[in-house]
Structures are given as structure tokens and as C-alpha cells.
Coordinates of C-alpha atoms in Angstrom, one line a residue:
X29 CA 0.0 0.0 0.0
X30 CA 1.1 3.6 -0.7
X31 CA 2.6 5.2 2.1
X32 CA -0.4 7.4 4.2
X33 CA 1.3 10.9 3.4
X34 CA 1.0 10.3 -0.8
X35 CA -2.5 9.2 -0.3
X36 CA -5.3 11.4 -2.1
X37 CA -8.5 12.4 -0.8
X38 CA -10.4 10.4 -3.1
X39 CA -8.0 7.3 -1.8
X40 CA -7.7 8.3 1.8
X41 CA -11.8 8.5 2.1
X42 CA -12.1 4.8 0.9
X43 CA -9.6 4.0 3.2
X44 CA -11.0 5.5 6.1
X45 CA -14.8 4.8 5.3
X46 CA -13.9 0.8 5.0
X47 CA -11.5 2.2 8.3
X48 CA -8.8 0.2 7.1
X49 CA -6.6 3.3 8.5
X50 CA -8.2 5.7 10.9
X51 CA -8.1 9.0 11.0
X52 CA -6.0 9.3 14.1
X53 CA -3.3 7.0 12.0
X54 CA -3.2 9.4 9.3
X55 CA -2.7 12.5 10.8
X56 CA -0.3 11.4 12.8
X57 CA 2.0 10.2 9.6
X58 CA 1.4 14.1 8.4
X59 CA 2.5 15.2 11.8
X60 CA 5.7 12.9 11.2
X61 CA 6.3 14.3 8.3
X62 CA 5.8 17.9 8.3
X63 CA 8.7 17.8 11.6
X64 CA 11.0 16.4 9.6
X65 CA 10.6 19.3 7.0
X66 CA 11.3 22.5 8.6
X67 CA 13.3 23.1 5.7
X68 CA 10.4 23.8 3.3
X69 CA 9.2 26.4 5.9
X70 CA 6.1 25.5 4.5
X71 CA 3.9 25.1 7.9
X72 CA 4.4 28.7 10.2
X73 CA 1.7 27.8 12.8
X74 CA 1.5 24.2 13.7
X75 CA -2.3 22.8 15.3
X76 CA -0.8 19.8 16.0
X77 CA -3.0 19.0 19.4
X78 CA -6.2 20.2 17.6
X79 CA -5.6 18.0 14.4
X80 CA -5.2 15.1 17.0
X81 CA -8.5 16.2 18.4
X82 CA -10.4 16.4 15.4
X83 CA -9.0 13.2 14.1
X84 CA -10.3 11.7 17.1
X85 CA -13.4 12.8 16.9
X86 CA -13.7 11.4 13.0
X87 CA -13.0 8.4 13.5
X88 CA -16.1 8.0 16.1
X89 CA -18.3 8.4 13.0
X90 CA -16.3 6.8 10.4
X91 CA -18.5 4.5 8.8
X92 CA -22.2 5.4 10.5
X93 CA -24.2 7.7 8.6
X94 CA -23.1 11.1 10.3
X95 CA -19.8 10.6 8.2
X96 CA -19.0 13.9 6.3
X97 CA -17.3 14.0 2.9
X98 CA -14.1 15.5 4.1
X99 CA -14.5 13.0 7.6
X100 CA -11.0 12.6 8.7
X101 CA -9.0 14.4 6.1
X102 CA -5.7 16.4 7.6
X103 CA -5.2 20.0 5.8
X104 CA -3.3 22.3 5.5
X105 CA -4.7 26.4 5.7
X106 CA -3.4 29.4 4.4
X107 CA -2.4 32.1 6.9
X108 CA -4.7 34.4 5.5
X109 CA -8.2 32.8 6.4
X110 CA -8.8 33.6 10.2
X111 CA -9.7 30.9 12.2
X112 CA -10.8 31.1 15.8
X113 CA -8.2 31.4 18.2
X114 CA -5.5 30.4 16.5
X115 CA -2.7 32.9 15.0
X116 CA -3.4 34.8 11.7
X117 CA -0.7 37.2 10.3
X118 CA -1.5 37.1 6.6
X119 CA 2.6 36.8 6.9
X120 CA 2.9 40.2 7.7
X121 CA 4.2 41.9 10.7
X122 CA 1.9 44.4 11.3
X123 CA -0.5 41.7 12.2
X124 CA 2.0 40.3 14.6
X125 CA 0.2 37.6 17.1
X126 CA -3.5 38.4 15.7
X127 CA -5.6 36.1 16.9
X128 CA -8.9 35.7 15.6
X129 CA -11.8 35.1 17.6
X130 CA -14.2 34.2 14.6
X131 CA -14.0 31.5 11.8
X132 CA -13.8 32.0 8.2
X133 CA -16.8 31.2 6.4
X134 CA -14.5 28.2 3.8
X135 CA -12.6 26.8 7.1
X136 CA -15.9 26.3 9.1
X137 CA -17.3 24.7 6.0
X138 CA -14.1 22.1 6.0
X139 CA -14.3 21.4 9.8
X140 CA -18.4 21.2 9.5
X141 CA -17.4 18.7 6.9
X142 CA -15.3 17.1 9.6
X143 CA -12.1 18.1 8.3
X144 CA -8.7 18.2 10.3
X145 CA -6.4 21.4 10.5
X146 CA -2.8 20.8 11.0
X147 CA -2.1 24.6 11.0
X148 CA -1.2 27.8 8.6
X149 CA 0.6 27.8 5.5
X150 CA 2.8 29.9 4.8
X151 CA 2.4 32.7 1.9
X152 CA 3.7 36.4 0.9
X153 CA 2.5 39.3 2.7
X154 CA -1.3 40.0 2.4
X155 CA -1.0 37.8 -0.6
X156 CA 0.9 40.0 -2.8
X157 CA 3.9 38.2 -4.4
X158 CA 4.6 36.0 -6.7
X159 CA 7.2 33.9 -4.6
X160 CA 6.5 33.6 -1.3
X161 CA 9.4 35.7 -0.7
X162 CA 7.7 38.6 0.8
X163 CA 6.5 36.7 3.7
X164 CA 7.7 37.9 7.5
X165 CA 8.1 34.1 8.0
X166 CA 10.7 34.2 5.3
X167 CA 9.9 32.1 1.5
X168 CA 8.4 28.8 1.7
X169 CA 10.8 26.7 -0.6
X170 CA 9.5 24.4 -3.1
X171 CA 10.6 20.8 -3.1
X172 CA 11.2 20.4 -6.2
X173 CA 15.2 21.1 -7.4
X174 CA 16.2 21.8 -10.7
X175 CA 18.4 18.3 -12.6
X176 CA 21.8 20.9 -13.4
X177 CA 21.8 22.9 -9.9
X178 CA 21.4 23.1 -6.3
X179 CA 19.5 26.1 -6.0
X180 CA 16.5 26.6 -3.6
X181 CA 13.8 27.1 -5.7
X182 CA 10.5 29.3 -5.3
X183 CA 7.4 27.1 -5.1
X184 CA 5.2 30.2 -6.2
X185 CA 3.0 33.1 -4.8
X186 CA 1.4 34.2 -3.2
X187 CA 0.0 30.7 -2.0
X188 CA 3.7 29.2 -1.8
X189 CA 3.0 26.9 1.3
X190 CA -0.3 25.8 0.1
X191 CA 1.8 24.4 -3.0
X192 CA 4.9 23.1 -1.3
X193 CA 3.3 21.8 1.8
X194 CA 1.1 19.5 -1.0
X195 CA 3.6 18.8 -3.4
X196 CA 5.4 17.5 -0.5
X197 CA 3.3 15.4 1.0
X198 CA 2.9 17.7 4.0
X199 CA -0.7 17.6 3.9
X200 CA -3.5 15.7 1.9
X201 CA -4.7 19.3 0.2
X202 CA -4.7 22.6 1.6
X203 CA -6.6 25.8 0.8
X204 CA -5.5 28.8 -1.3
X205 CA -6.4 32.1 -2.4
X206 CA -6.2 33.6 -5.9
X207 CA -6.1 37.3 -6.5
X208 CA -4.1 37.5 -9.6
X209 CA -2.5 33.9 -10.3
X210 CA -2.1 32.8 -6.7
X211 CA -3.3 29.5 -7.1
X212 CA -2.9 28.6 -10.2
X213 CA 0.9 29.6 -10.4
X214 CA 2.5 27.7 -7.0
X215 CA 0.7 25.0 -8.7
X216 CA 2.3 25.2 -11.9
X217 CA 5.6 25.3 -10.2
X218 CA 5.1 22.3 -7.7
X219 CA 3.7 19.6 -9.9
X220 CA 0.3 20.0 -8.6
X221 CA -3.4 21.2 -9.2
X222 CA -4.6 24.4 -8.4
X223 CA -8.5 25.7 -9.2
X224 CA -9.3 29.5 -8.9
X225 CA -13.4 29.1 -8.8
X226 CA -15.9 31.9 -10.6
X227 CA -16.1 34.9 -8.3
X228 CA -18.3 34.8 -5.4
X229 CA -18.1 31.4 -6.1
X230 CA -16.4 30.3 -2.6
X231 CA -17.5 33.5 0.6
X232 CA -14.5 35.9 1.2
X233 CA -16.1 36.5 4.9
X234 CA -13.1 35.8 7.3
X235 CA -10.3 36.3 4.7
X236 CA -7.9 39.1 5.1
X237 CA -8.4 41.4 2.0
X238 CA -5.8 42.4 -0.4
X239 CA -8.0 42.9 -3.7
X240 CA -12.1 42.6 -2.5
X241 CA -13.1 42.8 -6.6
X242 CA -10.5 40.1 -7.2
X243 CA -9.5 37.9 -4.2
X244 CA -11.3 34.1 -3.8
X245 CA -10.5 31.3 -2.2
X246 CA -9.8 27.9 -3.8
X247 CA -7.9 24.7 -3.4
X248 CA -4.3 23.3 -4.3
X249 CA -4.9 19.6 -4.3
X250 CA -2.6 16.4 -5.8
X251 CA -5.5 15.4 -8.4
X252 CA -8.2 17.4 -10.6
X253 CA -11.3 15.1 -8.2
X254 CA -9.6 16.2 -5.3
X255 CA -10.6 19.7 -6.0
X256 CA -13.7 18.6 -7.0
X257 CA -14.2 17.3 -3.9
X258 CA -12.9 20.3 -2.2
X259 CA -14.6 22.7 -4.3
X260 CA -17.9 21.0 -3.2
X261 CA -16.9 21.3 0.8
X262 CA -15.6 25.2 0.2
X263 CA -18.4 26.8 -2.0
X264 CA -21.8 28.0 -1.1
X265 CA -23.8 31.1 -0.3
X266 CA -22.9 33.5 1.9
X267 CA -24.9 36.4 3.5
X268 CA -22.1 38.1 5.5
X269 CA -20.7 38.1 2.1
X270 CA -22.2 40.5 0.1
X271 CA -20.7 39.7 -3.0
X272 CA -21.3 36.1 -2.8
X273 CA -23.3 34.4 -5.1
X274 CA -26.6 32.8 -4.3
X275 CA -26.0 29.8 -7.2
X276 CA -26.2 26.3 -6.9
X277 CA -23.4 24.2 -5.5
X278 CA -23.8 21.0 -7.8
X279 CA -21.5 17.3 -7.0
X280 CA -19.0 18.0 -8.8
X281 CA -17.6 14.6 -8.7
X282 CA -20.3 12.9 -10.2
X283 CA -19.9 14.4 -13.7
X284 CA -15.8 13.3 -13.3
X285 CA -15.4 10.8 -15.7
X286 CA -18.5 11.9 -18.8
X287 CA -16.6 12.0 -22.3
X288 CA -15.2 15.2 -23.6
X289 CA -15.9 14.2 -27.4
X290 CA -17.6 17.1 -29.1
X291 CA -16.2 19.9 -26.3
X292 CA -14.8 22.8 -28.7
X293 CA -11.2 24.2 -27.1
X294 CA -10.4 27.2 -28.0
X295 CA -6.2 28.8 -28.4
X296 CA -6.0 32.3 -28.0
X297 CA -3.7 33.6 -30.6
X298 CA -2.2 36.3 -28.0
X299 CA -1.4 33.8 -25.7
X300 CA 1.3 32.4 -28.1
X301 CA 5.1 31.4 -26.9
X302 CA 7.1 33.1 -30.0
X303 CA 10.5 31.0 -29.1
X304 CA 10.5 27.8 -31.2
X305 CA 11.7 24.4 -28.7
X306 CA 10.4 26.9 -25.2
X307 CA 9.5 24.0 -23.1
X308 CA 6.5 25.8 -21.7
X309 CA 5.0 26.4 -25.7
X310 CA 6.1 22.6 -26.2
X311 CA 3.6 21.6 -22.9
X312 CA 1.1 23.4 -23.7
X313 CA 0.9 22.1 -27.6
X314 CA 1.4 19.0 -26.1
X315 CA -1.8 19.0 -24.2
X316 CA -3.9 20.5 -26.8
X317 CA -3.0 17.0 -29.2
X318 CA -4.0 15.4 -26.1
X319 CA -7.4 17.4 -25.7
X320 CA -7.8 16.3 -29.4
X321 CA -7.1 12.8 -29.1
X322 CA -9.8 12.6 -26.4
X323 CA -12.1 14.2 -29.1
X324 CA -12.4 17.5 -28.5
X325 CA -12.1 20.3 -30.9
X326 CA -9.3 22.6 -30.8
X327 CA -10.1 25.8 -32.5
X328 CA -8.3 29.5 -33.0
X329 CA -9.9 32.2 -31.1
X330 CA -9.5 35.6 -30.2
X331 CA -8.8 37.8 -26.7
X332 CA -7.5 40.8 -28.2
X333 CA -7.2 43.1 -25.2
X334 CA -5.1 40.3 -23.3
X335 CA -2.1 42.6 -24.0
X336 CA -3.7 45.1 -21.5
X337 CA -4.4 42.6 -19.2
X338 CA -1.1 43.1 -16.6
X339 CA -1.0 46.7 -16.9
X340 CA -4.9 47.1 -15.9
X341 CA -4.7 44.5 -12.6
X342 CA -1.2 46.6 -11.3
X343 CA -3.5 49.7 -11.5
X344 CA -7.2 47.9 -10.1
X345 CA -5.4 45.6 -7.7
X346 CA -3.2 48.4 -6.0
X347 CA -5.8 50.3 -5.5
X348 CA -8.1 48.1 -4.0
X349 CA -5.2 47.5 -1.2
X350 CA -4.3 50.6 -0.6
X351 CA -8.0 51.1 0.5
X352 CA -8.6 47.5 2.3
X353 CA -4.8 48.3 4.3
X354 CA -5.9 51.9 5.3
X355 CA -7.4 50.3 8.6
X356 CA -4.5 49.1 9.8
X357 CA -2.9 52.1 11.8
X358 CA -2.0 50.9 14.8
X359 CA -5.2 52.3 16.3
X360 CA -7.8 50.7 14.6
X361 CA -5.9 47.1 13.8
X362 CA -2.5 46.2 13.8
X363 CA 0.9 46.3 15.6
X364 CA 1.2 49.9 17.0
X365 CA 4.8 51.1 16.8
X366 CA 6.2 53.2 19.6
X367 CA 6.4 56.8 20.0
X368 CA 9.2 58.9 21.0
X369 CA 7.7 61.6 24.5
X370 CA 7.9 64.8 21.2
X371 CA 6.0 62.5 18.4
X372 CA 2.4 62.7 17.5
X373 CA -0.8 61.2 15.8
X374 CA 1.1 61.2 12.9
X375 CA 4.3 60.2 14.1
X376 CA 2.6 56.7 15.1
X377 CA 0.9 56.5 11.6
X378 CA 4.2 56.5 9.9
X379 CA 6.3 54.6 12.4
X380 CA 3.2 52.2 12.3
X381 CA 3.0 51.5 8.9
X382 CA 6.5 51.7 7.7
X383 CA 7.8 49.0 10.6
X384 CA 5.0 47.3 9.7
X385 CA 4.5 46.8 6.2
X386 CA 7.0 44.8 3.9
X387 CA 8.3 47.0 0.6
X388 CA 6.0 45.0 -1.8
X389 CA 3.0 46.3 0.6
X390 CA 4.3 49.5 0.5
X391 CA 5.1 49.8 -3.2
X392 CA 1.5 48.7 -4.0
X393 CA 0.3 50.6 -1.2
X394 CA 1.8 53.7 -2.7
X395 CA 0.9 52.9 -6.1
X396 CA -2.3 52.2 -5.2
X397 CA -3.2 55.8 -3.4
X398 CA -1.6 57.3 -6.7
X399 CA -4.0 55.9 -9.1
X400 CA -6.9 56.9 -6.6
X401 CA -5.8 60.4 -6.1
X402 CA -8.0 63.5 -7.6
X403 CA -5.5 64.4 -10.3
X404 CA -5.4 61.0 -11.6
X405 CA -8.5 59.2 -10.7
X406 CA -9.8 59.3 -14.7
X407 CA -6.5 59.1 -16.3
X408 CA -5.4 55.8 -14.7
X409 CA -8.5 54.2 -12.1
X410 CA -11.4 54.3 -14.2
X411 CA -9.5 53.8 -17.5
X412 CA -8.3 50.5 -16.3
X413 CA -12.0 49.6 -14.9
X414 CA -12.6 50.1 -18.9
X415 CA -10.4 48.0 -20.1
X416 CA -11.3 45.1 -17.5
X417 CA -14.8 45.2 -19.0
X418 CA -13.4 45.0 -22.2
X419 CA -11.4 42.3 -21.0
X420 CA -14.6 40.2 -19.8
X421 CA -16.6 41.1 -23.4
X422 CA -13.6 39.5 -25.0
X423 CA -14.2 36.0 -23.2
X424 CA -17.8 36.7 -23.3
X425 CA -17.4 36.6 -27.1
X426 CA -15.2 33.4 -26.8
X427 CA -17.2 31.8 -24.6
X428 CA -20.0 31.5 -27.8
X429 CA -18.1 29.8 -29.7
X430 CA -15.8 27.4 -27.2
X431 CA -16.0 25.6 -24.2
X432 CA -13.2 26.4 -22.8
X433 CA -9.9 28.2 -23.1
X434 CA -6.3 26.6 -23.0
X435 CA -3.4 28.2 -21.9
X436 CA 0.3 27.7 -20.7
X437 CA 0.0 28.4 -16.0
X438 CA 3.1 30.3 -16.2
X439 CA 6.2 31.7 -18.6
X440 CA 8.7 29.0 -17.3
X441 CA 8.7 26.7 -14.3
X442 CA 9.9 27.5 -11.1
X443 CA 13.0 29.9 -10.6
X444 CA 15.6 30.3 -7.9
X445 CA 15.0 32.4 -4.6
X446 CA 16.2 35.7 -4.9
X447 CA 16.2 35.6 -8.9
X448 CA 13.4 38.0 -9.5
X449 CA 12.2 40.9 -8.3
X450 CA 15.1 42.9 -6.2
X451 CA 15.7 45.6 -8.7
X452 CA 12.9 45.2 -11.3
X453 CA 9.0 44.1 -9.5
X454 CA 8.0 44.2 -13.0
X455 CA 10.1 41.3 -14.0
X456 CA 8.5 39.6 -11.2
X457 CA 5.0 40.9 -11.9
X458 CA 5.1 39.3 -15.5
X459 CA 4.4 35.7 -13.9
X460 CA 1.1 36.3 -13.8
X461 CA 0.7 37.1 -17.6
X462 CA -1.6 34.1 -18.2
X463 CA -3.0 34.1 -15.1
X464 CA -4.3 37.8 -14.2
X465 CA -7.6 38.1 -17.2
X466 CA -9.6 34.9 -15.7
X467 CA -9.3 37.3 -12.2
X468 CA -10.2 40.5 -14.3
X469 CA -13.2 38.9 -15.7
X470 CA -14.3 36.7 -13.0
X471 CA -13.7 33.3 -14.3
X472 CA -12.9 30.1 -13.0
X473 CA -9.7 28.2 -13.9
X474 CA -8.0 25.7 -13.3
X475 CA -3.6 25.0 -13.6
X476 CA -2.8 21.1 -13.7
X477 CA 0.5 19.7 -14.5
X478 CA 1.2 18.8 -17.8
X479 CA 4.7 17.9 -18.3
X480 CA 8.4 18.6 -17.0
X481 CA 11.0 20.8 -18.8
X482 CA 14.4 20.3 -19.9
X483 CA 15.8 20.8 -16.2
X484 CA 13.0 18.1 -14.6
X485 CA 11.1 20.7 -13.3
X486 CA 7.0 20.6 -13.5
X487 CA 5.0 22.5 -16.2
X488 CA 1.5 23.5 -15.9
X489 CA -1.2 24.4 -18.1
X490 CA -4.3 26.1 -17.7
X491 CA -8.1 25.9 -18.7
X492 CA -10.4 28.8 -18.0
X493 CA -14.7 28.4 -18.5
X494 CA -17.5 30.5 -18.5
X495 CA -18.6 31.5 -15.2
X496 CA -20.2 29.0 -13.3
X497 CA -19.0 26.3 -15.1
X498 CA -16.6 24.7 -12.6
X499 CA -18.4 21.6 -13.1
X500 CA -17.4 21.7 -17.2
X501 CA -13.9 23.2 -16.3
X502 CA -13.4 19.9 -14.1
X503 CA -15.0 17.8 -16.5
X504 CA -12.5 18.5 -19.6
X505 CA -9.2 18.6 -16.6
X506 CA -10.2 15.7 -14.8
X507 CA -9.9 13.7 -18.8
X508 CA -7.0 15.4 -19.9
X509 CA -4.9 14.4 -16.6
X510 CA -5.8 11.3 -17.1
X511 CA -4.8 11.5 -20.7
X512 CA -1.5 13.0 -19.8
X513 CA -0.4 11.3 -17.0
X514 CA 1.4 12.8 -14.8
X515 CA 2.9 11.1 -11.9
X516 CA 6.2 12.8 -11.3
X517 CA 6.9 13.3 -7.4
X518 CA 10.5 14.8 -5.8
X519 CA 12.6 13.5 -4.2
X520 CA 12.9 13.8 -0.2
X521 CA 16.1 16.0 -0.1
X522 CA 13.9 18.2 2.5
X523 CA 14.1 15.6 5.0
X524 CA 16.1 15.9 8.4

């Protein structure tokens, strides 16, 4: 049998429901596990005693007819959905030692579901960051290691310890949000699934904001029916939510395995890779023969403001944090930095906030306020609101003629630590080229892994349906991972 930590959902349910394994048994080998892999920094607040608890408690009703679907499964959380009394920083230090005494509204649909929490994930600050290197924890590091090189790798952002801790067999599947790409990418670069869900899909009640127009919550699982069965567990109306939807959750599961023969796929011609032999343009043809072998119909489309795409979420995105950070002044919420007998109101602001805030925060912070300032409200704010609806007609248009939408997850697979990003954000920003119009336009998508590149690193690619169409969007991944086959794992190089 496979050891307990590589199990799936799907496999560790059966498992547990026949109770050939208990729950108990299986947190425990998690618990193992994750101690031996401080090295991944993937885990930043362990719930070690209440994992024990919960498991406890699900294997009473393993087997009887008060079994939940998620009865007995160990996850892992993202430090950015509050959970009662139990530490959430959104890795930032100006949220040093928070402690929440309310439950987010997808965590007290996991443990309702009988679920088990093994503690917070780590991720970059308030979720902006394409690395996980902006975290006050310091970067998650993802377990997978280039063939030619040592070098510690990113496992992606802002959900970084969602991916590694999965990829890693750290947890059985973890939660994630995705603002811009921050599911979908860490997935790409760990060799695992990650499904950004329509907006207002899944309730933001009990998450900390970065973007409120863009942010949702999602899973990072090992398999495309494991975040079926997630999605199931996490979505649902919300009414302390006002922009959650009041839509149907269906079983996602159950439509799994129907044939995808006659499903029309389209290629957006601005998503093309120019450079001939680019592993990631290689992938992603790769699974488009594959979408065609399984019948489907692969067909030119176009999204012609795509181009605009990056430019209009670093205006929208910005701004929507610098309004959602505004509370936290060390008065209202937050850390409160300490004032010198001469300083002032002021004085604490600025002391609060600069000692508080990491220099991505800041920078978009400060870029934010810009855009949202009198003198350039029209010129930058609403012209990018514009171009965002723009953005949504051009996959309204698509979305009469396909299915769904193809693309490559990310430009290249995962790069080293410290790479990116320390003298030019923009190069670092330009990771979420593929990822950032679903979020413009609301849309859900999904990254799976689709191949490795010429260093034995993972690949991802990306589908993106209408809204509302999860249960389509799982339908066409769940047959074209099973078409393609992945099973690549790393090695345990992490292990002490």
C-alpha cells in the first residue's frame, strides 16, 4: 500500500470509510512528516493537538451515517483565512500575534465537513507576491530542485506553502487564495493542481483582503477530483458576504469521468510562446494533441485586449489594497509602533505602517493611493476599470463559440530564490501574464501539470470556462490528466 502521506483524498476517504486506516493514523504520519521538513518552511503555525482532536473525533463516526465528505481528512490552511483562536498574520508583521476570535466562512465549512487542520501555511504578505518571498516568516521553498543545480527554488505566490506543503506530502490538500494567479501559479511550479473558482463562487467572509473585486479562495490539491471534492466542501452562499453568489453548488464529482468528445477548445492567438523548442510552448501544444485525441475540438480564437491585461490589474489591484490596508494604523488594527515623548498622531501613523508593512506592501500601497488620487483618478483608475470590462466582453465573445480556453499556467517553471524581483518588480510581476484576465473577468480556472522541462522541473497548463462552469472546467481537466499522466513526485532531499 502507498505510504499514508501520498494518499489522495479520493483514496484516503475509501480508506478511512472501510476504516482500514483511521483518521487518528493518518494525521499522525502528516504530523511525522511535516517535523522532519522545517526546511520547506512551508507550515508557520502548527495545530498539531487540535488535528489530534479532530481526528479523534472522525474516527467515532467513520463509517455510521453522520460521516462527512471530508470525515477525517488532515489539511493544511493558508495564513490568511482567520480561524478562531488560533494565530493569523497574513505573513505580515503588522498583524504580529493576531488572533482571531471568529471563523472564516470556507474553514468552518471544511471542519463542519469534519475536516482536520494541521495549522497555517505559509504565503507572501497579504498575498501579494509572486514567490513567497515577501513573507515575514521568510519564502516557503518548493521541493522540487532543478536536474543541473542546487539552487532553492521558489514554489510560487502568493500561496507558496499551500503548494509546497502539498507537493510535498505535507498535507493531503490545503486551501489557497487567488487574487491575480495565486493559485494557479504555486501550482504550476510544484507539480500539482490548483482551481481559482468563478467569483463569489467560494464566501470571502473571514479572509484578510488584499484585492475585495479580485480575491477568492480555492484549493491546491494532488489530483483534478480532489478539488472537486474540495470545491464542493468550500463553496456555497454567503450572506455576511455581500458579493457572494446565491447559485447552486452542484456534486462535482459525479460528472468526473462523462466523455469530452464534441467539447470545442479554443487557443487564444495572443497567448502564443514566439521561441521555437520553449518547453513551456512545447507543454502546452502537447496538451492541446492530447485534448484532441480525447475528441475534443481545438479551435483559433481571439482575446485581443489580453495585451492590456497586466498593466490594468497593477492599476485595479493596487488600489483596492491601498484602501482594504488603510485600517491598519496601529489604532484601529494592527501592531502599533512606539512613539518617541515629542512625536504625535502622525508620528505613530508612519512609524506604524513603515515598521509594519514589507516593501512589496508598500510599493503597492503607494501605487495604489496614486491611481486613486483626484489628479489621476480618470486618467489611470477608471480607464483600467474600462479596459477590465473590455477584457470580460472578449471571453464573453469566446465563450459563444468554445468551451473552454487553454493556456500555458506560467512563462517558465519554477525559478531560484532571490532571482526576481530585487531591482525590477515588473520582471517579477510578468508571472502572472496568463493568469491575471480569468481574475479580471471573473472566471474560473484551473492550472494542472502537464509535463516537466528540460531541467526536470513541473509545467503547468491552464483551462479557463465561462462563469459557473466549474463543473465543465473539471470535467474536460479531470480527462486530460488522465490522458497525460502525470505522476512525477521529488525527491525527499527536504528531509532531516
Amino acid at each position: 500500500m502507498v505510504s499514508l502521506p501520498q494518499l489522495t483524498i479520493s483514496k484516503a476517504r475509501k480508506l478511512l470509510s472501510k476504516k482500514e486506516i483511521s483518521s487518528t493514523e493518518l494525521t499522525k504520519s502528516f504530523i511525522e512528516k511535516i517535523e522532519k521538513s522545517t526546511l520547506l518552511n512551508a507550515f508557520i503555525e502548527k495545530t498539531f493537538d487540535l488535528a489530534l482532536n479532530q481526528a479523534s473525533k472522525a474516527d467515532e463516526v467513520l463509517g455510521s451515517s453522520e460521516q462527512k465528505p471530508l470525515c477525517g481528512i488532515p489539511l493544511g490552511i493558508k495564513d490568511i483565512f482567520c480561524c478562531k483562536n488560533i494565530k493569523t498574520q497574513a505573513a505580515s508583521r503588522i498583524l504580529d500575534n493576531f488572533i482571531p476570535q471568529y471563523e472564516s466562512t470556507v474553514t468552518e465549512s471544511l471542519w463542519n465537513n469534519q475536516a482536520v487542520m494541521l495549522g497555517k501555511l505559509n504565503m507572501d504578505e497579504f498575498a501579494m507576491g509572486s514567490s513567497n518571498e515577501t513573507s515575514v516568516y521568510g519564502p516557503a521553498v518548493n521541493p522540487w530542485k532543478r536536474s543541473d543545480t542546487d539552487d532553492l527554488l521558489t514554489p510560487g505566490g502568493s500561496s507558496g506553502g499551500s503548494s509546497s506543503a502539498v507537493s510535498a506530502d505535507l498535507c493531503i490538500a490545503a486551501t489557497g487564495t487567488d487574487t491575480g494567479g495565486s493559485i494557479r501559479q504555486p501550482a504550476a511550479f510544484t507539480g500539482t493542481v490548483g482551481l481559482k473558482p468563478t467569483y463569489g463562487r467560494c464566501s470571502r467572509w473571514g479572509i484578510i483582503a488584499f484585492a475585495s473585486s479580485f480575491d477568492q479562495a480555492g484549493p491546491i490539491t494532488k489530483t483534478v477530483r480532489d478539488s472537486a471534492i474540495m470545491l464542493e466542501s468550500m463553496s456555497g452562499f454567503d450572506k455576511k458576504d455581500s458579493t457572494s453568489a446565491r447559485v447552486e453548488v452542484p456534486n462535482y464529482e459525479a460528472s468526473l469521468e462523462e466523455s469530452i468528445k464534441g467539447t470545442k477548445i479554443g487557443l487564444a492567438r495572443e497567448y502564443e510562446l514566439n521561441k521555437e523548442g520553449n518547453s513551456t510552448k512545447t507543454t502546452w501544444e502537447k496538451a492541446a494533441k492530447h485534448l484532441e485525441n480525447l475528441g475534443a475540438e481545438v479551435v483559433e480564437i481571439s482575446l485581443p485586449h489580453t495585451e492590456y491585461a497586466l498593466p490594468t490589474y497593477y492599476v485595479l489591484a493596487p488600489a483596492e489594497a491601498s484602501s482594504n490596508l488603510a485600517r491598519y494604523d496601529g489604532i484601529r488594527y494592527g501592531r502599533r509602533s512606539i512613539l518617541e515623548p515629542n512625536e504625535g498622531i502622525l508620528d505613530l501613523y508612519e512609524k506604524t505602517r513603515s515598521q509594519g508593512f514589507g516593501n512589496e506592501v508598500k510599493r503597492r500601497i503607494l501605487i495604489g493611493t496614486y491611481v486613486l488620487s483626484s489628479g489621476y483618478y480618470d486618467a489611470y483608475y477608471n480607464k483600467a476599470q474600462k479596459i477590465r470590462n473590455l477584457i470580460k466582453t472578449d471571453f464573453d465573445l469566446a465563450f459563444q463559440k468554445v468551451d473552454a480556453i487553454l493556456t500555458p499556467t506560467a512563462p517558465s517553471s519554477a525559478f531560484p530564490l532571490g532571482s526576481k524581483g530585487t531591482e525590477d518588480p515588473v520582471e517579477m510581476y510578468l508571472n502572472d501574464i496568463f493568469t491575471v484576465p480569468a481574475n479580471l473577468a471573473g472566471l474560473p480556472a484551473i492550472s494542472l501539470p502537464a509535463g516537466l522541462d528540460d531541467t526536470r522541473l513541473p509545467l503547468g497548463v491552464q483551462l479557463i470556462a465561462n462563469r459557473w462552469e466549474e463543473r465543465k472546467l473539471l470535467n474536460i481537466a479531470f480527462n486530460l490528466e488522465k490522458s497525460l499522466q502525470f505522476n512525477e513526485k521529488p525527491n525527499s532531499w527536504w528531509e532531516n
